PDB file of C-alpha atoms in Angstrom:
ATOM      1  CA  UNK A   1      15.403  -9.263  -1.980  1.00 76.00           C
ATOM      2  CA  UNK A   2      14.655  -5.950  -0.485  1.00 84.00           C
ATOM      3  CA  UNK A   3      11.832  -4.829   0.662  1.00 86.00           C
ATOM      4  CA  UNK A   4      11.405  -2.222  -2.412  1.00 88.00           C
ATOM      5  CA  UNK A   5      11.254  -5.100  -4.763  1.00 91.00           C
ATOM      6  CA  UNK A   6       9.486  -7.064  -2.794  1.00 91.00           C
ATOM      7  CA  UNK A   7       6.524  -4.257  -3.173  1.00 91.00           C
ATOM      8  CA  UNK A   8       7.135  -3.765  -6.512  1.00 92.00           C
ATOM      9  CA  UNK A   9       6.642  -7.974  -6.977  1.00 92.00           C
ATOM     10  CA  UNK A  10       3.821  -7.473  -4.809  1.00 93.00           C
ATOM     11  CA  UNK A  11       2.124  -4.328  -6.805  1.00 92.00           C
ATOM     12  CA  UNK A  12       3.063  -6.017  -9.864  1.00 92.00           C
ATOM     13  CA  UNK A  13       1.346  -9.211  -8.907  1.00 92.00           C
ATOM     14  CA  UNK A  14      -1.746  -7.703  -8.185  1.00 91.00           C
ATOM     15  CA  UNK A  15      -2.270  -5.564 -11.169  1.00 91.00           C
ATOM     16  CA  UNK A  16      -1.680  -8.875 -13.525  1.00 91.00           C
ATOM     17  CA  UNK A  17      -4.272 -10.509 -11.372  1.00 91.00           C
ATOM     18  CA  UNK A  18      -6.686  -7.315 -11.845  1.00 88.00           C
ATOM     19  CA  UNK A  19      -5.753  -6.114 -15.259  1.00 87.00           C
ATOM     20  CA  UNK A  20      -8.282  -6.709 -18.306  1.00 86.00           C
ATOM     21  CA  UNK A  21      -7.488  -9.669 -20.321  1.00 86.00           C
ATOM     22  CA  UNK A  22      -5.904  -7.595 -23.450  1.00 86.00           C
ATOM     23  CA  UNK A  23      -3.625  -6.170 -21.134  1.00 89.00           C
ATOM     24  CA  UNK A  24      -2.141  -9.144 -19.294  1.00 91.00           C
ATOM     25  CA  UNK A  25       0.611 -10.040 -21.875  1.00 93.00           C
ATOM     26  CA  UNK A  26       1.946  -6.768 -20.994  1.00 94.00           C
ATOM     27  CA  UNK A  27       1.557  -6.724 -17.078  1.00 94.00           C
ATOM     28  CA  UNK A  28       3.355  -9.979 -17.621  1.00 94.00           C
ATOM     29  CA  UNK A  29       6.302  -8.462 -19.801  1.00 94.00           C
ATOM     30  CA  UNK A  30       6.980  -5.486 -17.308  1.00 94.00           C
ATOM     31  CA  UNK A  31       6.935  -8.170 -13.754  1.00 93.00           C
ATOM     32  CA  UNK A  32      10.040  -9.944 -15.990  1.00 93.00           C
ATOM     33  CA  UNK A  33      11.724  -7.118 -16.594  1.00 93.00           C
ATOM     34  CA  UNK A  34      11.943  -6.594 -12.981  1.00 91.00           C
ATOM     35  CA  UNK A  35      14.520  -9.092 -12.496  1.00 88.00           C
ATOM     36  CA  UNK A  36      16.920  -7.383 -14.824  1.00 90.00           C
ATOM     37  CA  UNK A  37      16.977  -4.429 -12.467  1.00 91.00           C
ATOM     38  CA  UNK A  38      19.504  -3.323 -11.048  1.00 88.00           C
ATOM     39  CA  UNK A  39      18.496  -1.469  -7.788  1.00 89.00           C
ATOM     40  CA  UNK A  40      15.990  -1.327  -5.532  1.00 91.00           C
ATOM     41  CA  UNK A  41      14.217   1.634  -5.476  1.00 93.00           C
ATOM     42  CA  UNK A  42      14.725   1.498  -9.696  1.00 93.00           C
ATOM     43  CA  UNK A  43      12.524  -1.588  -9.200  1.00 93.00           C
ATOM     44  CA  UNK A  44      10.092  -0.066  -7.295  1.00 93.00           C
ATOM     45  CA  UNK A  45       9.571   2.746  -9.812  1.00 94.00           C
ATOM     46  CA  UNK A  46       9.363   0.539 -12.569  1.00 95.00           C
ATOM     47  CA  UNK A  47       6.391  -1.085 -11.151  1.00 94.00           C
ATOM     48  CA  UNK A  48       4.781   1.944 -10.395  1.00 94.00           C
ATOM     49  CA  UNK A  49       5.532   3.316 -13.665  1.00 94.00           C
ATOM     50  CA  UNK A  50       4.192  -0.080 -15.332  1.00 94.00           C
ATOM     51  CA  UNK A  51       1.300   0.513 -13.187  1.00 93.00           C
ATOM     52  CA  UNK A  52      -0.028   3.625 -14.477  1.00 93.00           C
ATOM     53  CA  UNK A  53       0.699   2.547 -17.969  1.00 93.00           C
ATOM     54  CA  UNK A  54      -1.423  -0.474 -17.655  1.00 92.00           C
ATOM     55  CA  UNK A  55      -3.969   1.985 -16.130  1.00 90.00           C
ATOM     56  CA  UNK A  56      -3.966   3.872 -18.997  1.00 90.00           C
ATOM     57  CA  UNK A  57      -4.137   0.930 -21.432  1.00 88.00           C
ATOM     58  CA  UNK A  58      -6.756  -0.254 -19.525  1.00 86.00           C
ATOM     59  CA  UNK A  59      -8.947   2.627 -19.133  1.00 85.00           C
ATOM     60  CA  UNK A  60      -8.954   3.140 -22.950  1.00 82.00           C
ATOM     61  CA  UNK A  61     -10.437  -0.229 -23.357  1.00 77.00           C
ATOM     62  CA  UNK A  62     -12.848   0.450 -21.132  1.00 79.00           C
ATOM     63  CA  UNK A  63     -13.413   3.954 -23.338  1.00 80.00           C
ATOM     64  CA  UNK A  64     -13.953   2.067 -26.258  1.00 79.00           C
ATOM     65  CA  UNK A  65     -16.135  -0.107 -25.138  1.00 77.00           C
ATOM     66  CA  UNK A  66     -18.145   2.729 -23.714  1.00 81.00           C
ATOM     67  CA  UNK A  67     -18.239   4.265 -27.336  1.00 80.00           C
ATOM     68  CA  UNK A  68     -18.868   0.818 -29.177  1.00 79.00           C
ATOM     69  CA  UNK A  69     -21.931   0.643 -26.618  1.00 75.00           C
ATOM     70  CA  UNK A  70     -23.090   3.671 -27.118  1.00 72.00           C
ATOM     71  CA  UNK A  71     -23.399   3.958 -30.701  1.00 71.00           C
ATOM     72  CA  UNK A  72     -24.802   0.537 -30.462  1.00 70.00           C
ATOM     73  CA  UNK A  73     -27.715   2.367 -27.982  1.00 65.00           C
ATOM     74  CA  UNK A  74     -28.105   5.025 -30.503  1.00 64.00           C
ATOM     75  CA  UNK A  75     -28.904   2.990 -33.847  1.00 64.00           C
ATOM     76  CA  UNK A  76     -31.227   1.256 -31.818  1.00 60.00           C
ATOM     77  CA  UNK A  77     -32.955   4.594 -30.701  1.00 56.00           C
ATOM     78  CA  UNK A  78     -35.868   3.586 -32.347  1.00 60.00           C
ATOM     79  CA  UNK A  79     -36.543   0.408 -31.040  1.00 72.00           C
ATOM     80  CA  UNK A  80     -39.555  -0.620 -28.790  1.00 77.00           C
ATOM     81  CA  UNK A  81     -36.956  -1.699 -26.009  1.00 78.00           C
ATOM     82  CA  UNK A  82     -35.332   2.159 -25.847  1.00 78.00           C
ATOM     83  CA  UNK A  83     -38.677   3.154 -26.225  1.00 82.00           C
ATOM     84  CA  UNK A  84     -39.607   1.750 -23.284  1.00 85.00           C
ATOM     85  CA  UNK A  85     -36.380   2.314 -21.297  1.00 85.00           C
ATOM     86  CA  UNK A  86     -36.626   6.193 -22.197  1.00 86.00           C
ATOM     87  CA  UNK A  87     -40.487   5.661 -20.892  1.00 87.00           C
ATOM     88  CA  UNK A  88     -39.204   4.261 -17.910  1.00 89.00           C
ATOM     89  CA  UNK A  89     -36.498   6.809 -17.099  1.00 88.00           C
ATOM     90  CA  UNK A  90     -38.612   9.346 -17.238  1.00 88.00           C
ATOM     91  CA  UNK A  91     -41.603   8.133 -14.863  1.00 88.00           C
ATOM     92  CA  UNK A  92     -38.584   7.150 -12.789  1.00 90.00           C
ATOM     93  CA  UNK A  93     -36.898  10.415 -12.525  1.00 88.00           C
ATOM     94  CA  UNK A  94     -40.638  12.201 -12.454  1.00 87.00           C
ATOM     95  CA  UNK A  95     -41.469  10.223  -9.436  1.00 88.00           C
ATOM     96  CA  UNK A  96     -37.713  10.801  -7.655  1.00 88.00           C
ATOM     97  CA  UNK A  97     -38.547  14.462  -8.386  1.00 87.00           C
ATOM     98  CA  UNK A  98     -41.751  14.746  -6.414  1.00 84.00           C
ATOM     99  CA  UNK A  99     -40.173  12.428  -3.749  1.00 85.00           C
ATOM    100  CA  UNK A 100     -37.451  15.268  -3.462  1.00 84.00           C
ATOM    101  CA  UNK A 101     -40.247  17.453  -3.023  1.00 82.00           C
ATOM    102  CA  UNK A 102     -41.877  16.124  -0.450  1.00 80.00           C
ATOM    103  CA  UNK A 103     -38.527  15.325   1.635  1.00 83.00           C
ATOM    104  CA  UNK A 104     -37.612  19.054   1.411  1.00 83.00           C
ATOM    105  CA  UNK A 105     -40.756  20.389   2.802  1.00 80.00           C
ATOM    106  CA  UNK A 106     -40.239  17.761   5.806  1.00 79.00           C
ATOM    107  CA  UNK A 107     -36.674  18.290   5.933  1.00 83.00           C
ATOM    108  CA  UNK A 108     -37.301  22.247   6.056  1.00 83.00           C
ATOM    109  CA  UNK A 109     -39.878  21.720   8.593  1.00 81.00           C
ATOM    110  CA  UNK A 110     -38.263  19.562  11.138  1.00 80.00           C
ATOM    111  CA  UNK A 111     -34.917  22.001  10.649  1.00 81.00           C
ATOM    112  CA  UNK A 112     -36.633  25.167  10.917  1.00 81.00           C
ATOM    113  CA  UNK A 113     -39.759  24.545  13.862  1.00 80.00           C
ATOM    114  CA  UNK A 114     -40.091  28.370  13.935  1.00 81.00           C
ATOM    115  CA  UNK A 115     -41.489  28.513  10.714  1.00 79.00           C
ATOM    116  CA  UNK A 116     -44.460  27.065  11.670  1.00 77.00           C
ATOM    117  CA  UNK A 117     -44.752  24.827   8.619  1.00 74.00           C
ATOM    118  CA  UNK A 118     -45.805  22.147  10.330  1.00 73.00           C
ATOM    119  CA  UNK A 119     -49.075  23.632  10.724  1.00 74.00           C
ATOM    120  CA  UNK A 120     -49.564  25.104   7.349  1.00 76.00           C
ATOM    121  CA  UNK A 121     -50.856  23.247   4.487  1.00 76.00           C
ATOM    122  CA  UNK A 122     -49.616  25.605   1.333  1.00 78.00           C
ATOM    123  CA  UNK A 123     -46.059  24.480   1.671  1.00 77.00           C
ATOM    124  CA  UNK A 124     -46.656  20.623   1.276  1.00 76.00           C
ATOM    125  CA  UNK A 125     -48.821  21.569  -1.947  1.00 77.00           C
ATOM    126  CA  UNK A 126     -46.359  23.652  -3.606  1.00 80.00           C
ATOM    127  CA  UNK A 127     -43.206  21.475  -2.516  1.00 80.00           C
ATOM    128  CA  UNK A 128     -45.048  18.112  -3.358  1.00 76.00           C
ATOM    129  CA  UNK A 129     -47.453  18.942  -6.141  1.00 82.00           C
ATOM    130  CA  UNK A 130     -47.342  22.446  -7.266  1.00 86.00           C
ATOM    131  CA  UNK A 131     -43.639  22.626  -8.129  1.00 87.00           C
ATOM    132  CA  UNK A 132     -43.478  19.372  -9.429  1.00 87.00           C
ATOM    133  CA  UNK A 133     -45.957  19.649 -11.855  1.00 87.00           C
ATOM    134  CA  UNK A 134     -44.936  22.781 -13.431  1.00 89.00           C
ATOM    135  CA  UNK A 135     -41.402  21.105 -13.770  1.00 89.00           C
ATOM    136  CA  UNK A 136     -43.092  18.067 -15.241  1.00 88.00           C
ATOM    137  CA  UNK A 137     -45.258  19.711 -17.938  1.00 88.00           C
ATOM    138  CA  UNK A 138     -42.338  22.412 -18.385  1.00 89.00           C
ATOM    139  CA  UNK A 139     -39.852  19.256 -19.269  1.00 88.00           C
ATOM    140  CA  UNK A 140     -42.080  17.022 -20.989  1.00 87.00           C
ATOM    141  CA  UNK A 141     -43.334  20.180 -23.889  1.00 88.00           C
ATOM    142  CA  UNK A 142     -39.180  20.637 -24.019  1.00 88.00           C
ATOM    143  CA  UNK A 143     -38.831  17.368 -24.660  1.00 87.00           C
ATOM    144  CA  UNK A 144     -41.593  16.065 -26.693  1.00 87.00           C
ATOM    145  CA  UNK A 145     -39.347  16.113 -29.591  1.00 84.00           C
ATOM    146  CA  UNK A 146     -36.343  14.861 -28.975  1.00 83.00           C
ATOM    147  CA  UNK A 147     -37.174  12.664 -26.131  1.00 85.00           C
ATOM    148  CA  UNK A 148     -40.635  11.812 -26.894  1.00 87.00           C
ATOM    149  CA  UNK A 149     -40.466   8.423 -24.582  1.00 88.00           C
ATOM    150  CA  UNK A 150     -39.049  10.129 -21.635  1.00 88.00           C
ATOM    151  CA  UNK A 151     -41.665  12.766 -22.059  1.00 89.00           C
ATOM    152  CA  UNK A 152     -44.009  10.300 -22.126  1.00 90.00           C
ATOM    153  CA  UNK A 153     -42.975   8.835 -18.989  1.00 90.00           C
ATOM    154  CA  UNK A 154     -42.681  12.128 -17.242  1.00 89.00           C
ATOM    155  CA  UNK A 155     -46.237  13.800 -18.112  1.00 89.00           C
ATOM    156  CA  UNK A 156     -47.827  10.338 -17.251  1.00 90.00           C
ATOM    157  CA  UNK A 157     -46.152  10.044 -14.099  1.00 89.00           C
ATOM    158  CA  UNK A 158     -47.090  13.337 -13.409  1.00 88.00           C
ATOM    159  CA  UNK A 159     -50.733  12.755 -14.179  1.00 89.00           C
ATOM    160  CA  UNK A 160     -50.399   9.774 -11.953  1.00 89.00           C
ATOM    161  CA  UNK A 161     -49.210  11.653  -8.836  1.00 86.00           C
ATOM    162  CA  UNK A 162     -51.731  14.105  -9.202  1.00 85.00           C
ATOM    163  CA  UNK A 163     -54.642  11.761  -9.256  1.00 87.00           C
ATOM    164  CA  UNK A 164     -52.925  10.279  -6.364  1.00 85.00           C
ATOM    165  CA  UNK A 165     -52.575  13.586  -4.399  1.00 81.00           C
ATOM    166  CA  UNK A 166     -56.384  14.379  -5.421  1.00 81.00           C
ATOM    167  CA  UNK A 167     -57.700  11.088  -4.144  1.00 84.00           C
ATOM    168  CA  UNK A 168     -55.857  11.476  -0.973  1.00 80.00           C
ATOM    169  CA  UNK A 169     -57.113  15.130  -0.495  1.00 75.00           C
ATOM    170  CA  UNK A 170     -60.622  13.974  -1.258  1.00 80.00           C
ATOM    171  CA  UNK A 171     -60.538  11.242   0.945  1.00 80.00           C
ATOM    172  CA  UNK A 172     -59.467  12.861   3.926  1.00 72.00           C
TER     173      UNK A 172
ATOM    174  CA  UNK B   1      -3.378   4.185 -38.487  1.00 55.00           C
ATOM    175  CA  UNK B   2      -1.316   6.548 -37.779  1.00 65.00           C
ATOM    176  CA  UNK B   3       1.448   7.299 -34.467  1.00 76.00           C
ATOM    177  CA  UNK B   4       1.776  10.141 -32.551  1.00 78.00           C
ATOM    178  CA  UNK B   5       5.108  11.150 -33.197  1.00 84.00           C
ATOM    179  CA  UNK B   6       5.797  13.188 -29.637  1.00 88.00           C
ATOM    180  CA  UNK B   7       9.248  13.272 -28.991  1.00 89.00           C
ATOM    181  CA  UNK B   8       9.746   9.824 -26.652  1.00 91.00           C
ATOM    182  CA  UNK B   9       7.835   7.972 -29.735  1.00 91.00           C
ATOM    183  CA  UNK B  10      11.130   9.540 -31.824  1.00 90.00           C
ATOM    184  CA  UNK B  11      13.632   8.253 -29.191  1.00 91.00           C
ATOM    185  CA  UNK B  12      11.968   4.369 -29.300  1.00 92.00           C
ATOM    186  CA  UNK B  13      11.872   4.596 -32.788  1.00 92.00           C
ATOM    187  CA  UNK B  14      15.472   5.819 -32.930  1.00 90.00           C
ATOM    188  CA  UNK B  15      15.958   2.717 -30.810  1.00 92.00           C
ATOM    189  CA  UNK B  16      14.484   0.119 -32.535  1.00 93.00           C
ATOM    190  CA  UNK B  17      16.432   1.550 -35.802  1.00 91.00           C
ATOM    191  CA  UNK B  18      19.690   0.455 -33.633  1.00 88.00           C
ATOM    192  CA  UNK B  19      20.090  -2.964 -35.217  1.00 88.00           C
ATOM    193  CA  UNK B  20      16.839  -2.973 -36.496  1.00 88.00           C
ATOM    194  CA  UNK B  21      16.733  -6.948 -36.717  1.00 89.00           C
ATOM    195  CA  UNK B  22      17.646  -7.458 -33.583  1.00 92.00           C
ATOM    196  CA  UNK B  23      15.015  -8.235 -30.794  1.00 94.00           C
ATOM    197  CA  UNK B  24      14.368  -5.792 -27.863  1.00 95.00           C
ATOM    198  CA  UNK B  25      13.900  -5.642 -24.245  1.00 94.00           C
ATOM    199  CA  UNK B  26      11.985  -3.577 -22.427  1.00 94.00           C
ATOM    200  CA  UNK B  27      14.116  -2.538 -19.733  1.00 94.00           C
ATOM    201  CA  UNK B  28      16.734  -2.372 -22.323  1.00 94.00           C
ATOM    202  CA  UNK B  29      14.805   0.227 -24.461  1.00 95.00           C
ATOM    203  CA  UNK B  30      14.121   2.181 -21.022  1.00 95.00           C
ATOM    204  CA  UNK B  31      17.942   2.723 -20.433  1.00 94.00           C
ATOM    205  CA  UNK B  32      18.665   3.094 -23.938  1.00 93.00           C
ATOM    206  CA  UNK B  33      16.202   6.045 -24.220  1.00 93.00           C
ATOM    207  CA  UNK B  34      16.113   7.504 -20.634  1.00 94.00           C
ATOM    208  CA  UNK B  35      12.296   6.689 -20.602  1.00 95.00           C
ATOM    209  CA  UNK B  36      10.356   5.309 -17.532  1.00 94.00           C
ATOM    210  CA  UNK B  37       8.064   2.087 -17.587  1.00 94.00           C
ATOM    211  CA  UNK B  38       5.268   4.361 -17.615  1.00 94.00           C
ATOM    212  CA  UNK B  39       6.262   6.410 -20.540  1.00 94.00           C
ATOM    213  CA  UNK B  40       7.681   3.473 -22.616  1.00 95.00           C
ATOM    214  CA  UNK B  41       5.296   0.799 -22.701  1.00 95.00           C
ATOM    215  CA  UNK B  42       2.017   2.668 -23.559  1.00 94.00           C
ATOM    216  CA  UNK B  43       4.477   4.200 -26.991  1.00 95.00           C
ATOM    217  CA  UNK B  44       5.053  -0.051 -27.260  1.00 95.00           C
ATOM    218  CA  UNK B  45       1.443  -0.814 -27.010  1.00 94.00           C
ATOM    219  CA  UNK B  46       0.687   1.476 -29.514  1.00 93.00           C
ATOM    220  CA  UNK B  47       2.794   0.357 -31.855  1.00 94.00           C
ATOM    221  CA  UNK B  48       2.156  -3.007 -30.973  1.00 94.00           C
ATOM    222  CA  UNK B  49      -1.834  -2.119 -32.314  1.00 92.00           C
ATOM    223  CA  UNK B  50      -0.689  -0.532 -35.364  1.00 93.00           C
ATOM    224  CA  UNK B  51       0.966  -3.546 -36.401  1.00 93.00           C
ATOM    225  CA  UNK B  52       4.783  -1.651 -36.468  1.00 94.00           C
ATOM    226  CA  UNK B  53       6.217  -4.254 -33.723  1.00 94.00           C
ATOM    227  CA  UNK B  54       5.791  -7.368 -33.656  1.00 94.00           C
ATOM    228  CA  UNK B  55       6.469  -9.150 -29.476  1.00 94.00           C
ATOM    229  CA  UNK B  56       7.764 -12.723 -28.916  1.00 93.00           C
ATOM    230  CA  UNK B  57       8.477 -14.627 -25.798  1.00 93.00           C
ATOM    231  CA  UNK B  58      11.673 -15.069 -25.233  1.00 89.00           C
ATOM    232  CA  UNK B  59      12.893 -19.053 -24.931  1.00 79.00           C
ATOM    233  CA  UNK B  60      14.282 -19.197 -22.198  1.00 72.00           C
ATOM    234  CA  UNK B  61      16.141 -22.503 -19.915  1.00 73.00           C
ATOM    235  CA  UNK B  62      13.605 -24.177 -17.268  1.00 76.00           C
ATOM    236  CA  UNK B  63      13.247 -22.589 -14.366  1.00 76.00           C
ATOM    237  CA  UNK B  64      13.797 -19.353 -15.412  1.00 76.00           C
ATOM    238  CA  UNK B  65      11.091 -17.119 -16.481  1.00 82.00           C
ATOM    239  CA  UNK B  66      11.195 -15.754 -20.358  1.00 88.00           C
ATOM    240  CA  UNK B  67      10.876 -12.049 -21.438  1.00 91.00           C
ATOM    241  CA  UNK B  68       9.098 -10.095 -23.381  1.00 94.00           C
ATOM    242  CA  UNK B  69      10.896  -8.961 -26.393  1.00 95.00           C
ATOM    243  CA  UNK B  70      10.202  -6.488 -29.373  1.00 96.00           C
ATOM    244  CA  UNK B  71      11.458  -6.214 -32.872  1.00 95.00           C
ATOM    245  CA  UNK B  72       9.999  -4.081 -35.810  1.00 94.00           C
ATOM    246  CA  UNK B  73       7.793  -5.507 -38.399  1.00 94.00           C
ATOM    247  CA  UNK B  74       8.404  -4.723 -42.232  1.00 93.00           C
ATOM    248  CA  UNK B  75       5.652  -2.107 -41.715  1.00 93.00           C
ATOM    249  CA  UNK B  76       7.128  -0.821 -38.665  1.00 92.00           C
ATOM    250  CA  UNK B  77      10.785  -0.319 -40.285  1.00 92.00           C
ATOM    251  CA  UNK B  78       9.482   1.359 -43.413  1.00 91.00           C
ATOM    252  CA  UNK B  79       7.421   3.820 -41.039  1.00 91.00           C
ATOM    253  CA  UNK B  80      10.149   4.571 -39.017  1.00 90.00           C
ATOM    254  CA  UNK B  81      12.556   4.965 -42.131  1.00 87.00           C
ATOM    255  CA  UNK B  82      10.094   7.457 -43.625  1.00 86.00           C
ATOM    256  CA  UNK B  83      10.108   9.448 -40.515  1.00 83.00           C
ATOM    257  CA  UNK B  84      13.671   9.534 -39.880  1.00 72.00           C
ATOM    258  CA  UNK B  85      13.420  11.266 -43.106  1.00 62.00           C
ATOM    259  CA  UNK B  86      10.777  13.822 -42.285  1.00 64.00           C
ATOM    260  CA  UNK B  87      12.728  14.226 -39.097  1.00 65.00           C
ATOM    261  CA  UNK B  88      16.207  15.034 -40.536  1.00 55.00           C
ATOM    262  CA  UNK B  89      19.171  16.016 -38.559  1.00 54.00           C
ATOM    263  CA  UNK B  90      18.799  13.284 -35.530  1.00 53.00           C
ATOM    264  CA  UNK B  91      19.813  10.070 -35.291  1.00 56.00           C
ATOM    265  CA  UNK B  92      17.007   8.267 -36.620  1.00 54.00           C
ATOM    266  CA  UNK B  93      17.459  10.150 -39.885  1.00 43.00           C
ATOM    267  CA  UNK B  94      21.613   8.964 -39.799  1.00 51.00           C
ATOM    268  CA  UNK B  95      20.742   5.286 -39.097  1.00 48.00           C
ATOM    269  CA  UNK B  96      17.877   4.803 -41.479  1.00 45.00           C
ATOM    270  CA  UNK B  97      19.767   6.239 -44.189  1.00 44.00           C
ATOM    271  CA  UNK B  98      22.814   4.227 -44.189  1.00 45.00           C
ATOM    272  CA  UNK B  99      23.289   2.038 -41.371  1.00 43.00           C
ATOM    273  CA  UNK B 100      19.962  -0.543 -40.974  1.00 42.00           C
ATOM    274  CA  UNK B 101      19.894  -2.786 -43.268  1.00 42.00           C
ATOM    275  CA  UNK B 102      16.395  -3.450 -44.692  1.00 37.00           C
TER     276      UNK B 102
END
């Protein structure tokens, strides 16, 4: 056995040990057929053809099970536990929005020293809190009806980051 | 549920109308019709879904491994007859409307 079959056995091998259950009878079917081949390289292609077609058949699985999931999601849209996941999502991505903030204004100060940002106070406002909270209240009235949850989790997030920023102003 | 009839769906078709009864091999059908693995058997899988081929095991003696093999089901004949029909002139049309015996 050359070493073009050999790979093909090989490549052949591995995608029956990878592929999705529903597809094994067939990974299985094409590694037979490689016995009945007459050449090499003929072998080799066939494997790589049987490859991507097992790809395929594989990745539409996958697609429908993305689909069958998703409408699942959807009918439950009104369910406490999307409720809170929407909630969730949006305090999360509130919170890795002011986070962003905050890293830019440091990033932009330790890149550009000659700025002088460093000894300014306006630009850590208005990149941590200013900006932020216009994007926040901006979002949250866009979404209020669609996305009420996310909203939600946005504007309160926002509120809490505030307070936070107000405490730590008043304390120092 | 319907195939895609593209035109290498027409060639495996025409195929499979060859002795209609008989059982199939893949690399058999890939010579036959001048189609590559990767070509064929996603047109066999489909088919396979929509209930038009039915896919044994081939027996085989000990020690040798058994292959895959495909034949039309009743459904699968009757689809293929109707669309040799609808695609007169090659030679699906010829064999489905004289020589396969149904």
């Amino acid at each position: 056995m050359g070493a073009p079959r050999r790979l093909a056995r090989a490549l052949l091998g591995s995608v029956l040990r990878l592929a999705p259950e529903e597809s094994r009878e067939w990974v299985l079917a094409m590694l037979r057929e490689l016995d009945f081949i007459d050449g090499e390289w003929s072998a080799l292609l066939w494997a790589l053809g049987s490859t991507v077609a097992i790809l395929g058949h594989a990745a539409k699985g996958w697609r429908k099970w993305i689909t069958r999931r998703k409408d699942s999601e959807e009918g439950k849209m009104t369910s406490t536990g999307k409720k809170a996941l929407g909630f969730a999502s949006g305090a999360l991505l509130a919170l890795l929005l002011a986070l962003s903030g905050v890293g830019l204004v440091q990033i932009i100060t330790v890149l550009f020293p000659g700025l002088g940002l460093q000894h300014l106070h306006w630009p850590h406002f208005l990149g941590a809190i200013v900006i932020p909270e216009i994007i926040f209240v901006v979002s949250a009235i866009l979404l209020w009806r669609k996305r009420t949850p996310v909203a939600a989790g946005i504007l309160l997030m926002g509120i809490g980051i505030g307070i936070h920023v107000a405490l730590h102003l008043a304390m120092r | 549920m319907k195939l895609r009839l593209s035109p290498q769906t027409l060639l495996v078709l025409d195929a499979f109308l060859e002795h209609a009864d008989e059982w199939k091999y893949g690399y058999d059908l890939s010579r036959v019709t001048g189609l590559k693995s990767g070509t064929l058997y996603p047109i066999l899988m489909r088919m396979a879904e929509r209930n038009l081929l039915e896919t044994q095991w081939e027996a085989s003696e000990p020690g040798k491994p058994p292959r895959h093999m495909y034949r039309f089901t009743q459904e699968g004949l009757q689809f293929a007859r109707a669309n040799a029909s609808a695609h007169a002139g090659g030679r699906l049309s010829e064999v489905a409307l004289g020589l396969v015996e149904g």
